[in-house]
C-alpha positions as a LaTeX table, in Angstrom:
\begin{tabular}{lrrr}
\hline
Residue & $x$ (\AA) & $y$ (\AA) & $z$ (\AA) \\
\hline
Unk1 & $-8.70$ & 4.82 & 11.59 \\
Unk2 & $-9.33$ & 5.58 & 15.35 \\
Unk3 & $-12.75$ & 3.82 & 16.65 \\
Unk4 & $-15.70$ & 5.94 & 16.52 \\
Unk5 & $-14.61$ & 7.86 & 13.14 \\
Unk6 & $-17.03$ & 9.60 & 12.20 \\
Unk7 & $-15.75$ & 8.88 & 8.33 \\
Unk8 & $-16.11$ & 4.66 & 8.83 \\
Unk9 & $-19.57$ & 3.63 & 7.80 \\
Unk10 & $-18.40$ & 0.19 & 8.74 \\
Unk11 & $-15.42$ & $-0.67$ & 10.98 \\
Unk12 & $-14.42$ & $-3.54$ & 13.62 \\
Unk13 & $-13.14$ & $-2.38$ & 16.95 \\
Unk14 & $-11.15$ & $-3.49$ & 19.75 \\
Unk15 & $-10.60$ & $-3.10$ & 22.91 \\
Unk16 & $-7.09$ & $-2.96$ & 25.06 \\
Unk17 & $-8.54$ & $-3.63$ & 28.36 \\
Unk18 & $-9.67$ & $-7.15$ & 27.19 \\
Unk19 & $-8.29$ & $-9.86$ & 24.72 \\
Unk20 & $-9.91$ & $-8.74$ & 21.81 \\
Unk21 & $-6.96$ & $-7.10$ & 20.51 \\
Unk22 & $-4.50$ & $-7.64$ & 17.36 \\
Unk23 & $-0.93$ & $-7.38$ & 16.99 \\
Unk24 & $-0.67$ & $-5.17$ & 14.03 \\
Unk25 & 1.96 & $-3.29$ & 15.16 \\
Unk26 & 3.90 & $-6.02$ & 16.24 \\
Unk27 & 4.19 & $-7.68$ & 12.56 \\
Unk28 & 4.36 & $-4.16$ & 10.34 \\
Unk29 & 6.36 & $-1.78$ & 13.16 \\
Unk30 & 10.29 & $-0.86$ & 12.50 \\
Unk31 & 12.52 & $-2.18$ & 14.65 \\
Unk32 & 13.87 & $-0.43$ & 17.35 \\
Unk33 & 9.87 & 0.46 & 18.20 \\
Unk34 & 10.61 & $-2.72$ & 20.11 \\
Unk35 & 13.66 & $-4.71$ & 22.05 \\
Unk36 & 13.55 & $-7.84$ & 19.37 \\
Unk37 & 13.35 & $-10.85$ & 21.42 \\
Unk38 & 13.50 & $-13.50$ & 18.26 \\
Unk39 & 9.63 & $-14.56$ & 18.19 \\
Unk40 & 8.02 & $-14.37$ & 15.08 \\
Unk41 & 6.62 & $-10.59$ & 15.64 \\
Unk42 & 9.64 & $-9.16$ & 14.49 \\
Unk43 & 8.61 & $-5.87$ & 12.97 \\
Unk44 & 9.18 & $-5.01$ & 9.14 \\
Unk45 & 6.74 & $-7.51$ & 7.97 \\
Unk46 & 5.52 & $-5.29$ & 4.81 \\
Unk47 & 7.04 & $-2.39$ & 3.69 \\
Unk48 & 6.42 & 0.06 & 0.54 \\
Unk49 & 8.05 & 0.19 & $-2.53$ \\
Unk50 & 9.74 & 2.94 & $-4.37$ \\
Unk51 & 6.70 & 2.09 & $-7.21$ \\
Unk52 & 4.37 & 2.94 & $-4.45$ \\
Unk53 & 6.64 & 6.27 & $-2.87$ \\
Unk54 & 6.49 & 7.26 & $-6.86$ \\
Unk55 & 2.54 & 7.30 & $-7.43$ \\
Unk56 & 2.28 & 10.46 & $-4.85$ \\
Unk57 & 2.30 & 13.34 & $-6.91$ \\
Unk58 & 3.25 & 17.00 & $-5.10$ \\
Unk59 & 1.51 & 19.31 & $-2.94$ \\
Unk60 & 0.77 & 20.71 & $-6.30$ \\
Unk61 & $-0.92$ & 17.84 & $-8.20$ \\
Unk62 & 1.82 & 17.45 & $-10.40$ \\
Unk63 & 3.81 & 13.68 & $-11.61$ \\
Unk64 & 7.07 & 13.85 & $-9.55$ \\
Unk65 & 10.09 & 13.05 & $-11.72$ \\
Unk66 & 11.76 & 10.41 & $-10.13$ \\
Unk67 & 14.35 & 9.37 & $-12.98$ \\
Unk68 & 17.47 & 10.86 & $-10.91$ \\
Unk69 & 16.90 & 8.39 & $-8.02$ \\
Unk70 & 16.64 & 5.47 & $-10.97$ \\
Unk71 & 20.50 & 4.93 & $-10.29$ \\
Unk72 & 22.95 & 6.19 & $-7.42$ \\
Unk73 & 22.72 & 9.79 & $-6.25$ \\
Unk74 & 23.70 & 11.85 & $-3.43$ \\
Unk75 & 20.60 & 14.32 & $-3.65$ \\
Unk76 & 18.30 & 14.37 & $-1.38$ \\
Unk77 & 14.34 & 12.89 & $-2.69$ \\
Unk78 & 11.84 & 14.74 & $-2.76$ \\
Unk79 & 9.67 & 13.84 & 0.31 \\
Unk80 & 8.91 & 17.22 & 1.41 \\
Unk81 & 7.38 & 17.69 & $-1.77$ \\
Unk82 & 5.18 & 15.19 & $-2.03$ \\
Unk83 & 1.30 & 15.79 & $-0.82$ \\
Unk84 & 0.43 & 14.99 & 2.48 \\
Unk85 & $-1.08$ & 11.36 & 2.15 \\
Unk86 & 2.64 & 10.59 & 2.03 \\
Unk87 & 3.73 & 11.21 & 5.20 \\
Unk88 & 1.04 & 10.12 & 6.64 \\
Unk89 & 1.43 & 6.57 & 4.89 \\
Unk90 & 5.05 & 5.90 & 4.88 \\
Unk91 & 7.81 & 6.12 & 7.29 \\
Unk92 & 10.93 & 7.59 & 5.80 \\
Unk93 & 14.74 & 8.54 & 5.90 \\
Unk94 & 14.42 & 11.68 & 7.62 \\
Unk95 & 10.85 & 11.46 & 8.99 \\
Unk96 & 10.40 & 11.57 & 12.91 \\
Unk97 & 8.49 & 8.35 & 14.03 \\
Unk98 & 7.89 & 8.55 & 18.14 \\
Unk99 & 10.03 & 11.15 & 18.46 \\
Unk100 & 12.74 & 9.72 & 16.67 \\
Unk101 & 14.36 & 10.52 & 13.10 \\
Unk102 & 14.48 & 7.67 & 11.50 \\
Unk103 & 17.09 & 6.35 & 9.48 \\
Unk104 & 15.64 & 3.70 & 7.47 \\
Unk105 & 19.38 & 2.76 & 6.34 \\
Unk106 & 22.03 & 0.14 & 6.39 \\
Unk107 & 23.00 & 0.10 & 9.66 \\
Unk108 & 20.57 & 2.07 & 10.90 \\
Unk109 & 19.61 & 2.87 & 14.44 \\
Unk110 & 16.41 & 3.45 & 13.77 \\
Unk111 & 15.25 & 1.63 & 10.89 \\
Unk112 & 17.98 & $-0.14$ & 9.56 \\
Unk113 & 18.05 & $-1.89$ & 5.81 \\
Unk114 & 18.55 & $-5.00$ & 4.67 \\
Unk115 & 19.10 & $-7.09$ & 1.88 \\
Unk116 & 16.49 & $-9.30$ & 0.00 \\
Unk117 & 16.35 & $-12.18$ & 1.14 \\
Unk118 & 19.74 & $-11.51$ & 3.28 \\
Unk119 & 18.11 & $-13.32$ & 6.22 \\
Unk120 & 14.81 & $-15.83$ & 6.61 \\
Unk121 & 12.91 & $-12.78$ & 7.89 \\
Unk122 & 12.76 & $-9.31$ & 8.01 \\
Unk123 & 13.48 & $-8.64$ & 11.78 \\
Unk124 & 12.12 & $-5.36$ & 11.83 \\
Unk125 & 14.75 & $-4.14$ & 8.86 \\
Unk126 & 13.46 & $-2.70$ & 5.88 \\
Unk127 & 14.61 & $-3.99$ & 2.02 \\
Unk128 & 12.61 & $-0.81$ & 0.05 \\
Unk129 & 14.13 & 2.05 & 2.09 \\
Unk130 & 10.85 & 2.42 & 3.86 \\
Unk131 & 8.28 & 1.17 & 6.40 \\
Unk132 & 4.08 & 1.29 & 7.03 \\
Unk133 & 3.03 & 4.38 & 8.67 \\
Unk134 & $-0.78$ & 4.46 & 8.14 \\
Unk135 & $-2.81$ & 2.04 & 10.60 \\
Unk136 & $-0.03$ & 1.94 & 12.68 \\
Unk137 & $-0.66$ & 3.27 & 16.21 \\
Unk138 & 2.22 & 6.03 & 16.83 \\
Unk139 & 1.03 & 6.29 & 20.48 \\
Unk140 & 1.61 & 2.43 & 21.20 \\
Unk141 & 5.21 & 2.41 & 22.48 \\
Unk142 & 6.17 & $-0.44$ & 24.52 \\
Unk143 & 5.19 & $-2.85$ & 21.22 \\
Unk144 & 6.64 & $-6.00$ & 22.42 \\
Unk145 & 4.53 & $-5.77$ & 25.75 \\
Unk146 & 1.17 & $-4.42$ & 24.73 \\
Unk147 & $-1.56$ & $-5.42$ & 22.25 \\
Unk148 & $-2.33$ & $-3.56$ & 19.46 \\
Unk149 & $-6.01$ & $-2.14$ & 19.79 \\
Unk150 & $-6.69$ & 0.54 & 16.88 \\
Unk151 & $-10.15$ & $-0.19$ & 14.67 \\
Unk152 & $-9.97$ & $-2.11$ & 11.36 \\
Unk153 & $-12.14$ & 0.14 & 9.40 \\
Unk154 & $-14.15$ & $-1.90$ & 6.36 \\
Unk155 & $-15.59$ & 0.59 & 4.56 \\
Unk156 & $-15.71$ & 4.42 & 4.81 \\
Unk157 & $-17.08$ & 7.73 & 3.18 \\
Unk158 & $-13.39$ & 7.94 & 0.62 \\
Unk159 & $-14.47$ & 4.83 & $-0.77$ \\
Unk160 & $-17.96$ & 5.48 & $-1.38$ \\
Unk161 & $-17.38$ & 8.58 & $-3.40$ \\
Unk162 & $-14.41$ & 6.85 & $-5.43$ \\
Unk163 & $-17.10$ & 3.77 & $-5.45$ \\
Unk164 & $-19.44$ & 6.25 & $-6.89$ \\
Unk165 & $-16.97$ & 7.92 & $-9.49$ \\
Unk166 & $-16.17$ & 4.82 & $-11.04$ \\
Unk167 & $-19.88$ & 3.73 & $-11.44$ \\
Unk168 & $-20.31$ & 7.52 & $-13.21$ \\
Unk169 & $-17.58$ & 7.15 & $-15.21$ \\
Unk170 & $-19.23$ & 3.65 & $-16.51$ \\
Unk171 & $-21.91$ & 5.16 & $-17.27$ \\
Unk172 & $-20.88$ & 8.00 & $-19.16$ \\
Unk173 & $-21.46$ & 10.56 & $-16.23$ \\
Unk174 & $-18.40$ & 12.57 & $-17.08$ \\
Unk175 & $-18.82$ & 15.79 & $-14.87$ \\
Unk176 & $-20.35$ & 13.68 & $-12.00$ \\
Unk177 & $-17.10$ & 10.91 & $-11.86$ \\
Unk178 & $-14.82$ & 13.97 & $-12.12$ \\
Unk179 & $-16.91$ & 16.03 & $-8.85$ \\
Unk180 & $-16.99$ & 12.89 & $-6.99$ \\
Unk181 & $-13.36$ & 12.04 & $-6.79$ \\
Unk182 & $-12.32$ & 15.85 & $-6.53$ \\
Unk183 & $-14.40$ & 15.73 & $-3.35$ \\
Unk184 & $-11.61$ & 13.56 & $-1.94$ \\
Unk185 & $-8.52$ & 15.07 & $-3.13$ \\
Unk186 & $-9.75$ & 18.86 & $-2.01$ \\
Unk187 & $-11.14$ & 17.37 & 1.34 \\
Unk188 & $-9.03$ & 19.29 & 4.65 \\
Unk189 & $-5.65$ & 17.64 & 4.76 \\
Unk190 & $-5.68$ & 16.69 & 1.67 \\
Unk191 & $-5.90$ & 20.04 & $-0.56$ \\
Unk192 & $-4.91$ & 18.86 & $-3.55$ \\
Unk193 & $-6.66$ & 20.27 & $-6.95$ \\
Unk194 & $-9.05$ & 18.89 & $-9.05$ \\
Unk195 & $-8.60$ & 16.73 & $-12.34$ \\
Unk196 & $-10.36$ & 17.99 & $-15.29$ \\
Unk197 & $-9.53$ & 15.15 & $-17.40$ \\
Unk198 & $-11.98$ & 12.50 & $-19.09$ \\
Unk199 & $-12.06$ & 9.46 & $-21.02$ \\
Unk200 & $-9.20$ & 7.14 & $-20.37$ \\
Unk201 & $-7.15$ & 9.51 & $-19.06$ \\
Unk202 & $-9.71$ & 10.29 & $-16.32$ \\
Unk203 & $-9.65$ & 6.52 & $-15.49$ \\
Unk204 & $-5.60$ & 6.50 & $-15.39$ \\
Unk205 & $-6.10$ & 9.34 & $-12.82$ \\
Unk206 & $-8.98$ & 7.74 & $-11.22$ \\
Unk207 & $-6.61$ & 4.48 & $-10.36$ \\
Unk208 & $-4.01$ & 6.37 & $-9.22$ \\
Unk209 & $-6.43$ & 8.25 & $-6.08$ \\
Unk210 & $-8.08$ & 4.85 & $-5.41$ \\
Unk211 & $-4.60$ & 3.35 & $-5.39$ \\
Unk212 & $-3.07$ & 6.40 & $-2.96$ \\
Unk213 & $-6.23$ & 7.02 & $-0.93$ \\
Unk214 & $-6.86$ & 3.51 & 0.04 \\
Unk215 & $-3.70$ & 2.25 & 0.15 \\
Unk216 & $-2.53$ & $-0.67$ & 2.31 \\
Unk217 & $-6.57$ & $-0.60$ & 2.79 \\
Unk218 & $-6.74$ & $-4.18$ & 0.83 \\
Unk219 & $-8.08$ & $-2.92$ & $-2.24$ \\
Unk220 & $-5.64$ & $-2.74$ & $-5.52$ \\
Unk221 & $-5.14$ & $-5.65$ & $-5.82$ \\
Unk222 & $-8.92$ & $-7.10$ & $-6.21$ \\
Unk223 & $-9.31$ & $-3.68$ & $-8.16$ \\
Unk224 & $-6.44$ & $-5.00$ & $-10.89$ \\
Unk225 & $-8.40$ & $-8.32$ & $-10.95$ \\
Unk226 & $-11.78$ & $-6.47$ & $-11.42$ \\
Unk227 & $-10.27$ & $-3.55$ & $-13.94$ \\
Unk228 & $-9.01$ & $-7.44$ & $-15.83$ \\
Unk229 & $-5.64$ & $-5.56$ & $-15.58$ \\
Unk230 & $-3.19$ & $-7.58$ & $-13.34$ \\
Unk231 & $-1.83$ & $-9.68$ & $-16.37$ \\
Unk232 & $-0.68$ & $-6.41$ & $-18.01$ \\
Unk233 & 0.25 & $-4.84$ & $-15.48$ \\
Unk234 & 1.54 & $-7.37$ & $-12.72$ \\
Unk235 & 3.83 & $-9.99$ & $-14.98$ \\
Unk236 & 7.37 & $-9.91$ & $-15.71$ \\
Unk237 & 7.68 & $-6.89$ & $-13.14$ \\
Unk238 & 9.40 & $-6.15$ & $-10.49$ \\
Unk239 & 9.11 & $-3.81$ & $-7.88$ \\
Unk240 & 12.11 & $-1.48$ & $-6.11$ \\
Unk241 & 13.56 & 0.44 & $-2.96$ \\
Unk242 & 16.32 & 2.90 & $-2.34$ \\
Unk243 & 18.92 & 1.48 & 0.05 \\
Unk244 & 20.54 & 3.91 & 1.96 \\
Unk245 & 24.21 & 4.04 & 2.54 \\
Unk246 & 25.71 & 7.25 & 4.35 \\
Unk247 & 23.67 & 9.38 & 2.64 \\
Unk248 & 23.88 & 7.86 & $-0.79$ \\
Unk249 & 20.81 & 6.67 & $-2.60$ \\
Unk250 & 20.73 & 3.37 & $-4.56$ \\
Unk251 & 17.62 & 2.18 & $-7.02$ \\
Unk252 & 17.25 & $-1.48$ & $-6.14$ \\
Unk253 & 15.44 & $-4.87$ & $-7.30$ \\
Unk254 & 13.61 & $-5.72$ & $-4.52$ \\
Unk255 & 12.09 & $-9.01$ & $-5.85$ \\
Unk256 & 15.26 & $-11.04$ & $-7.31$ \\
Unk257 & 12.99 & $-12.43$ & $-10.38$ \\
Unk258 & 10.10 & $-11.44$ & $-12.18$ \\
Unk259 & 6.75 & $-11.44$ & $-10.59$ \\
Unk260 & 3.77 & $-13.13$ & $-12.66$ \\
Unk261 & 0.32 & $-13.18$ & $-13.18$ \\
Unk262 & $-1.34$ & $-15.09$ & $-15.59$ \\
Unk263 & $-4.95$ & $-14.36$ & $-16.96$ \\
Unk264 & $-5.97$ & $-17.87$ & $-14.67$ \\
Unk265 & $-5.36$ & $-15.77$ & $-11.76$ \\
Unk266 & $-8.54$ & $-14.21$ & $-12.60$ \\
Unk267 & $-10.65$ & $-17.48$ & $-11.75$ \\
Unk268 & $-9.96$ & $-18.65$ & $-7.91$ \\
Unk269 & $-10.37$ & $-22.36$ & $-8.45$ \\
Unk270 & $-11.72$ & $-24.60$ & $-6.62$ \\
Unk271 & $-10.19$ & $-26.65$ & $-3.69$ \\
Unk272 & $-8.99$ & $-29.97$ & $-4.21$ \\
Unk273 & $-10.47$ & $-30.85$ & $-0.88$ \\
Unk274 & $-13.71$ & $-29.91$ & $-2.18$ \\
Unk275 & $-12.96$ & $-31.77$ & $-5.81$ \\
Unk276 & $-12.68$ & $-34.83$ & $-3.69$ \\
Unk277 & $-15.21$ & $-34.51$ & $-1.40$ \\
Unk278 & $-17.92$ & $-34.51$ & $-4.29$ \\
Unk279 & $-17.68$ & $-36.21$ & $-7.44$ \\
Unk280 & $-20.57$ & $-34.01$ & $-8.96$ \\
Unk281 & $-17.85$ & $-30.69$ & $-8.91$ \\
Unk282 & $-15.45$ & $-30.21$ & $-11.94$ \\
Unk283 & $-12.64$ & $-28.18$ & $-11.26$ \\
Unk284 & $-12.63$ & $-24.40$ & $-13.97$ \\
Unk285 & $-10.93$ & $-24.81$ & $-17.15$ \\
Unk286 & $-8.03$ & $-22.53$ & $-16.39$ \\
Unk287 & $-6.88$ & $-24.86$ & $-13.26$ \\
Unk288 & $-7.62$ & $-28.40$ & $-14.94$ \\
\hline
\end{tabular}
């Protein structure tokens, strides 16, 4: 995510040294990155969820059973066991983040928790247990001061292979899908093994690299809408966070009601503004 990858086939850059910047880290950094002065870039904006922490498998390949941390334990998770797209994603209780360990805990000094919906906004605290790591610039210290300036890549190589797999798979093209998307996963810094699946099974496994390799990348969630999955998957769920207290580990609701997606969701409709502004333009079924 650095200008000039050579992996991003398309990406948008910027440039410190004028004003086309962004202020990325401003809106996604933890707090403490930053002396909070009470403007709106308060740090925290969007942080992972324990559903999100529990889709990395291990530096083996292997489903991580997460069932112990499902309640209140003392015992430590297993982060240093995960494979090494977590790290790089997700700041952590324990990881160092600029030099510091960070704490990611109520009370914190650096990271602290919070409640849902304990204050009007997030102020840099975390209510999952965790914060954004990837596209986050760890070299950017003084936050509140300087402009963020790292690219915004569009598309890159990843994609196009998992791009590619998925058409394969479509089409039958069993051995191709499954050499495409192992081209990823073994890839240096990656090193995880091959899947040898197929069928439906391949496609479960298929949705969970797209969903870890391109994560925070703005892609699931038009991917649930495309695989016609969201109302399955997305309504009456919630999602969930550990919150930290002196070393004890509780399994949270992060959401406070039931999230929902109904099957209209799948047809944006059309503005009302528009709807008024021409008489000849019916509004879709689903929205009338």
């Amino acid at each position: 995510f650095k200008a000039g990858s050579q992996e991003a086939i398309l990406q948008y850059c910027y440039d410190k040294s004028s004003t086309v910047t962004h202020d990325f880290d401003g809106y996604m950094a933890p707090g403490g990155d930053k002396a909070l002065d009470g403007n709106s870039m308060t740090g925290g904006f969007g942080t992972p969820t324990q559903e999100m922490v529990e889709s990395y498998e291990d530096k083996n390949g292997n489903k991580v059973d997460w069932s112990e941390w499902h309640g209140t334990t003392t015992k430590e998770p297993p982060y240093d066991q995960l494979e090494p797209r977590f790290a790089a994603t997700i700041i952590y209780r324990g990881c160092t983040w600029k030099g510091r360990v960070m704490d990611c805990s109520v009370g914190g000094t650096n990271g602290a928790f919070m409640a849902y919906r304990e204050q009007s906004y997030s102020y840099g605290k975390t209510t999952t247990g965790y914060f954004l790591r990837k596209l986050l610039d760890e070299k950017l210290i003084d936050v509140k001061g300087t402009k963020s300036s790292q690219a915004w890549v569009e598309i890159r190589f990843a994609e196009v292979l998992l791009n590619k797999a998925e058409a394969a798979y479509r089409l039958n093209k069993t051995t191709e899908a499954q050499s495409l998307m192992n081209r990823v996963r073994g890839r240096q810094g990656v090193n995880l093994p091959g899947k040898s699946s197929s069928g439906e099974a391949w496609f479960n496994d298929y949705r969970n690299e797209r969903k870890i390799e391109l994560a925070y990348e703005g892609h699931l969630f038009w991917d649930m809408r495309r695989w016609r999955l969201a109302h399955i998957e997305y309504n009456n769920y919630r999602c969930h966070g550990l919150k930290i207290t002196n070393g004890t580990y509780e399994y949270i609701d992060c959401d406070g009601q039931d999230r929902k997606f109904p099957q209209k969701l799948y047809v944006l409709p059309v503005p009302t503004s528009e709807i008024k502004n021409n008489a000849l333009i019916e509004q879709y079924d689903e929205w009338k």
